[in-house]
Tab-separated table of N, CA and C in Angstrom:
chain	number	residue	atom	x	y	z
A	1	MET	N	0.795	-1.105	-0.021
A	1	MET	CA	0.060	-0.101	-0.111
A	1	MET	C	0.605	1.005	-0.038
A	2	GLU	N	1.950	1.191	0.660
A	2	GLU	CA	2.889	2.122	0.631
A	2	GLU	C	3.306	2.917	-0.709
A	3	GLN	N	3.730	1.803	-1.588
A	3	GLN	CA	4.116	2.068	-2.796
A	3	GLN	C	3.133	2.573	-3.904
A	4	LEU	N	1.772	2.128	-3.514
A	4	LEU	CA	0.822	2.737	-4.112
A	4	LEU	C	0.416	4.385	-3.721
A	5	LEU	N	0.569	4.552	-2.379
A	5	LEU	CA	0.227	5.916	-1.802
A	5	LEU	C	1.389	6.734	-2.568
A	6	GLU	N	2.322	6.411	-2.530
A	6	GLU	CA	3.609	7.042	-3.218
A	6	GLU	C	3.312	7.582	-4.907
A	7	ILE	N	2.701	6.499	-5.364
A	7	ILE	CA	2.392	6.812	-6.772
A	7	ILE	C	1.170	7.737	-6.789
A	8	LEU	N	0.360	7.664	-5.962
A	8	LEU	CA	-1.100	8.410	-6.238
A	8	LEU	C	-0.464	9.840	-5.723
A	9	SER	N	0.336	10.034	-4.685
A	9	SER	CA	0.814	11.310	-4.015
A	9	SER	C	1.429	12.069	-5.290
A	10	GLU	N	2.211	11.177	-6.176
A	10	GLU	CA	3.063	11.872	-7.001
A	10	GLU	C	2.141	12.415	-8.075
A	11	ILE	N	1.016	11.923	-8.546
A	11	ILE	CA	0.080	12.440	-9.376
A	11	ILE	C	-0.732	13.679	-8.755
A	12	ARG	N	-1.253	13.391	-7.849
A	12	ARG	CA	-2.148	14.537	-7.313
A	12	ARG	C	-1.516	14.911	-5.596
A	13	PRO	N	-0.527	15.446	-5.576
A	13	PRO	CA	0.058	15.514	-4.252
A	13	PRO	C	-0.883	16.613	-3.257
A	14	ASP	N	-2.047	17.180	-3.853
A	14	ASP	CA	-2.799	17.890	-3.177
A	14	ASP	C	-3.920	16.998	-2.278
A	15	ILE	N	-3.928	15.679	-2.502
A	15	ILE	CA	-5.056	14.915	-2.136
A	15	ILE	C	-4.661	13.821	-0.771
A	16	ASP	N	-5.107	13.721	0.144
A	16	ASP	CA	-4.803	12.670	1.118
A	16	ASP	C	-5.236	11.245	0.846
A	17	PHE	N	-4.580	10.676	0.104
A	17	PHE	CA	-5.275	9.305	-0.440
A	17	PHE	C	-5.185	8.307	0.818
A	18	ALA	N	-4.672	8.292	1.832
A	18	ALA	CA	-4.570	7.567	3.009
A	18	ALA	C	-6.011	7.418	3.394
A	19	THR	N	-6.646	8.676	3.514
A	19	THR	CA	-7.987	8.885	4.189
A	19	THR	C	-9.283	8.923	3.185
A	20	GLU	N	-8.928	9.402	2.040
A	20	GLU	CA	-10.103	9.925	1.222
A	20	GLU	C	-10.730	8.654	0.681
A	21	GLU	N	-12.452	8.711	0.631
A	21	GLU	CA	-12.969	7.581	0.327
A	21	GLU	C	-13.890	7.756	-0.899
A	22	GLY	N	-13.816	8.984	-1.364
A	22	GLY	CA	-14.609	9.506	-2.528
A	22	GLY	C	-13.753	10.238	-3.750
A	23	LEU	N	-12.554	9.452	-4.101
A	23	LEU	CA	-11.948	10.294	-5.075
A	23	LEU	C	-12.549	10.320	-6.532
A	24	ILE	N	-13.609	9.319	-6.744
A	24	ILE	CA	-14.514	9.697	-8.051
A	24	ILE	C	-15.654	10.275	-7.791
A	25	ASP	N	-16.169	9.841	-6.569
A	25	ASP	CA	-17.572	10.465	-6.038
A	25	ASP	C	-17.536	11.716	-5.971
A	26	ASN	N	-16.525	12.430	-5.462
A	26	ASN	CA	-16.520	13.822	-5.003
A	26	ASN	C	-15.609	14.774	-6.059
A	27	GLY	N	-15.292	14.007	-7.267
A	27	GLY	CA	-14.703	14.631	-8.272
A	27	GLY	C	-13.499	15.067	-8.229
A	28	MET	N	-12.573	14.132	-7.407
A	28	MET	CA	-11.201	14.601	-7.123
A	28	MET	C	-10.187	14.211	-8.334
A	29	LEU	N	-10.605	13.079	-8.579
A	29	LEU	CA	-9.931	12.768	-9.879
A	29	LEU	C	-10.579	12.788	-11.150
A	30	ASP	N	-9.942	13.191	-11.917
A	30	ASP	CA	-10.363	13.501	-13.400
A	30	ASP	C	-9.891	12.087	-14.286
A	31	SER	N	-10.471	12.029	-15.758
A	31	SER	CA	-9.859	11.326	-16.605
A	31	SER	C	-8.440	10.695	-16.956
A	32	LEU	N	-7.739	12.188	-17.243
A	32	LEU	CA	-6.305	12.213	-16.735
A	32	LEU	C	-5.888	11.457	-15.818
A	33	ASN	N	-5.979	11.876	-14.861
A	33	ASN	CA	-5.486	11.115	-13.577
A	33	ASN	C	-5.572	9.862	-13.628
A	34	ILE	N	-6.859	9.366	-13.663
A	34	ILE	CA	-7.055	7.674	-13.710
A	34	ILE	C	-6.154	7.316	-14.562
A	35	MET	N	-6.104	7.719	-15.991
A	35	MET	CA	-5.108	7.249	-16.954
A	35	MET	C	-3.618	7.120	-16.571
A	36	SER	N	-3.307	8.152	-15.683
A	36	SER	CA	-1.905	8.542	-15.187
A	36	SER	C	-1.787	6.989	-14.204
A	37	ILE	N	-2.718	7.236	-13.337
A	37	ILE	CA	-2.713	5.944	-12.269
A	37	ILE	C	-2.456	4.564	-12.917
A	38	VAL	N	-3.332	4.379	-13.946
A	38	VAL	CA	-3.636	2.935	-14.531
A	38	VAL	C	-2.159	3.005	-15.162
A	39	SER	N	-1.677	3.797	-15.774
A	39	SER	CA	-0.235	3.785	-16.393
A	39	SER	C	0.971	3.348	-15.155
A	40	GLU	N	0.690	4.180	-14.220
A	40	GLU	CA	1.894	4.090	-12.889
A	40	GLU	C	1.568	2.409	-12.486
A	41	ILE	N	0.439	2.362	-12.138
A	41	ILE	CA	0.335	1.069	-11.390
A	41	ILE	C	0.708	-0.522	-12.240
A	42	THR	N	0.356	-0.062	-13.626
A	42	THR	CA	0.672	-1.233	-14.662
A	42	THR	C	2.140	-1.356	-14.489
A	43	ASP	N	3.026	-0.552	-14.408
A	43	ASP	CA	4.245	-0.444	-14.646
A	43	ASP	C	4.950	-1.147	-13.094
A	44	ALA	N	4.500	-0.205	-12.211
A	44	ALA	CA	4.904	-0.777	-10.885
A	44	ALA	C	4.672	-1.874	-10.430
A	45	PHE	N	3.611	-2.571	-10.537
A	45	PHE	CA	2.872	-3.958	-10.186
A	45	PHE	C	3.140	-4.911	-11.032
A	46	ASP	N	3.474	-4.762	-12.622
A	46	ASP	CA	3.532	-5.607	-13.845
A	46	ASP	C	2.305	-6.278	-13.962
A	47	ILE	N	1.081	-5.284	-13.818
A	47	ILE	CA	-0.143	-6.033	-14.196
A	47	ILE	C	-0.671	-5.320	-15.409
A	48	VAL	N	-1.876	-5.837	-15.731
A	48	VAL	CA	-2.430	-5.240	-16.967
A	48	VAL	C	-4.012	-5.002	-16.522
A	49	VAL	N	-4.398	-3.948	-16.691
A	49	VAL	CA	-5.539	-3.348	-16.302
A	49	VAL	C	-6.268	-3.087	-17.561
A	50	SER	N	-7.501	-3.909	-17.687
A	50	SER	CA	-8.401	-3.793	-19.025
A	50	SER	C	-9.305	-2.804	-18.920
A	51	PRO	N	-9.822	-2.378	-20.029
A	51	PRO	CA	-10.679	-1.060	-19.877
A	51	PRO	C	-11.894	-1.574	-18.904
A	52	ALA	N	-12.244	-2.525	-18.797
A	52	ALA	CA	-13.529	-3.022	-18.260
A	52	ALA	C	-13.107	-2.889	-16.627
A	53	ASP	N	-11.972	-2.700	-16.202
A	53	ASP	CA	-11.559	-2.494	-14.656
A	53	ASP	C	-11.522	-1.006	-14.508
A	54	ILE	N	-11.803	-0.227	-15.411
A	54	ILE	CA	-11.788	1.172	-15.206
A	54	ILE	C	-13.087	1.539	-14.969
A	55	ILE	N	-13.512	1.362	-13.699
A	55	ILE	CA	-14.978	1.841	-13.291
A	55	ILE	C	-14.669	2.468	-11.865
A	56	PRO	N	-15.852	3.646	-11.665
A	56	PRO	CA	-15.512	4.151	-10.557
A	56	PRO	C	-15.327	3.552	-9.091
A	57	SER	N	-15.899	2.064	-9.008
A	57	SER	CA	-15.801	1.492	-7.902
A	57	SER	C	-14.137	1.291	-7.538
A	58	ASN	N	-13.477	1.208	-8.585
A	58	ASN	CA	-12.344	0.662	-8.720
A	58	ASN	C	-11.232	1.680	-8.392
A	59	PHE	N	-11.444	2.915	-8.137
A	59	PHE	CA	-10.752	4.095	-8.311
A	59	PHE	C	-11.412	4.932	-7.049
A	60	ASN	N	-12.070	4.768	-6.530
A	60	ASN	CA	-12.781	5.610	-5.769
A	60	ASN	C	-11.799	5.969	-4.228
A	61	SER	N	-11.107	4.959	-3.914
A	61	SER	CA	-10.181	5.129	-2.652
A	61	SER	C	-8.782	4.294	-2.978
A	62	ALA	N	-7.826	4.607	-2.210
A	62	ALA	CA	-6.598	4.131	-2.498
A	62	ALA	C	-6.808	2.385	-1.958
A	63	LYS	N	-7.574	2.388	-1.206
A	63	LYS	CA	-7.953	0.716	-0.737
A	63	LYS	C	-8.557	0.110	-1.876
A	64	SER	N	-9.632	0.765	-2.634
A	64	SER	CA	-10.087	0.165	-3.792
A	64	SER	C	-9.100	-0.133	-4.743
A	65	ILE	N	-8.221	0.796	-4.946
A	65	ILE	CA	-7.243	0.678	-6.263
A	65	ILE	C	-6.176	-0.376	-5.776
A	66	SER	N	-5.892	-0.462	-4.428
A	66	SER	CA	-5.371	-1.625	-3.843
A	66	SER	C	-5.776	-3.041	-4.091
A	67	GLY	N	-7.049	-3.089	-3.752
A	67	GLY	CA	-7.821	-4.318	-4.131
A	67	GLY	C	-7.736	-4.708	-5.933
A	68	LEU	N	-7.958	-3.607	-6.409
A	68	LEU	CA	-7.816	-4.115	-8.055
A	68	LEU	C	-6.512	-4.849	-7.977
A	69	ILE	N	-5.219	-3.984	-7.659
A	69	ILE	CA	-3.983	-4.363	-7.932
A	69	ILE	C	-3.824	-5.749	-7.510
A	70	SER	N	-4.278	-6.117	-6.129
A	70	SER	CA	-4.398	-7.427	-5.452
A	70	SER	C	-4.956	-8.371	-6.403
A	71	ASP	N	-6.275	-8.244	-6.832
A	71	ASP	CA	-6.958	-9.016	-7.863
A	71	ASP	C	-6.235	-9.245	-9.072
A	72	LYS	N	-5.619	-8.484	-9.689
A	72	LYS	CA	-4.927	-8.627	-10.684
A	72	LYS	C	-3.533	-9.467	-10.369
A	73	ILE	N	-2.725	-9.079	-9.699
A	73	ILE	CA	-1.703	-10.138	-9.195
A	73	ILE	C	-2.207	-11.519	-8.913
A	74	SER	N	-3.247	-11.738	-8.337
A	74	SER	CA	-3.678	-13.097	-8.230
A	74	SER	C	-4.156	-13.715	-9.291
A	75	ASN	N	-4.748	-13.062	-10.093
A	75	ASN	CA	-5.274	-13.546	-11.315
A	75	ASN	C	-4.118	-13.982	-12.190
A	76	SER	N	-3.031	-13.296	-11.909
A	76	SER	CA	-1.662	-13.790	-12.743
A	76	SER	C	-1.194	-14.717	-12.217
A	77	CYS	N	-1.265	-14.649	-11.070
A	77	CYS	CA	-0.396	-16.024	-10.527
A	77	CYS	C	-1.110	-17.148	-10.904
A	78	SER	N	-2.555	-17.348	-10.831
A	78	SER	CA	-3.389	-18.535	-11.379
A	78	SER	C	-3.345	-18.652	-12.543
A	79	ILE	N	-2.954	-17.753	-13.722
A	79	ILE	CA	-2.717	-18.083	-14.952
A	79	ILE	C	-1.450	-18.608	-15.200
A	80	ILE	N	-0.213	-18.373	-14.263
A	80	ILE	CA	0.839	-18.764	-14.406
A	80	ILE	C	0.909	-20.193	-14.128
A	81	PHE	N	0.261	-20.608	-12.927
A	81	PHE	CA	0.262	-21.832	-12.321
A	81	PHE	C	-0.482	-22.924	-13.069
A	82	LEU	N	-1.619	-22.209	-14.018
A	82	LEU	CA	-2.352	-23.040	-14.763
A	82	LEU	C	-1.236	-23.533	-15.772
A	83	LEU	N	-0.723	-22.489	-16.630
A	83	LEU	CA	0.172	-22.806	-17.789
A	83	LEU	C	1.063	-23.595	-17.267
A	84	SER	N	1.766	-23.433	-16.098
A	84	SER	CA	2.844	-24.193	-15.373
A	84	SER	C	2.320	-25.845	-15.584
A	85	TYR	N	1.123	-25.783	-14.995
A	85	TYR	CA	0.737	-27.329	-14.743
A	85	TYR	C	0.292	-27.895	-16.389
A	86	LEU	N	0.031	-27.145	-17.189
A	86	LEU	CA	-0.502	-27.552	-18.435
A	86	LEU	C	0.753	-28.156	-19.251
A	87	PHE	N	1.816	-27.440	-18.859
A	87	PHE	CA	3.179	-27.608	-19.721
A	87	PHE	C	3.497	-28.993	-18.835
A	88	TYR	N	3.570	-28.976	-17.614
A	88	TYR	CA	3.940	-30.229	-16.920
A	88	TYR	C	3.353	-31.587	-17.498
A	89	MET	N	1.876	-31.239	-17.793
A	89	MET	CA	1.047	-32.731	-17.883
A	89	MET	C	1.707	-32.780	-19.357
A	90	SER	N	1.784	-31.937	-20.376
A	90	SER	CA	2.246	-32.286	-21.582
A	90	SER	C	3.452	-33.156	-21.584
A	91	VAL	N	4.262	-32.705	-21.079
A	91	VAL	CA	5.847	-33.345	-20.876
A	91	VAL	C	5.202	-34.599	-20.206
A	92	LEU	N	4.636	-34.714	-19.398
A	92	LEU	CA	4.430	-36.371	-18.982
A	92	LEU	C	3.964	-37.315	-19.999
A	93	CYS	N	3.077	-36.620	-20.851
A	93	CYS	CA	2.444	-37.331	-22.013
A	93	CYS	C	3.276	-37.684	-23.076
A	94	LEU	N	4.523	-36.963	-23.104
A	94	LEU	CA	5.441	-37.624	-24.139
A	94	LEU	C	6.280	-38.789	-23.595
């Protein structure tokens, strides 16, 4: 969470991301801020944020952004595990 808070503070230093719960609902972030956040978290956490993920509930607070990142990392690990398992099974069948 600390790394995320640093990223968010670099984009909008005037917002207290640690406590704010209405970043979108209160109009504190605009579309350019969201695109900057997506770009930064994609690079920092090595995740892919799809257009379907860019919804207000995922960006209304640092906690919700952190949840999105965690979900993406978890999904990525599941896919890697599945691919590893499939590769292992294909080697056994040879």
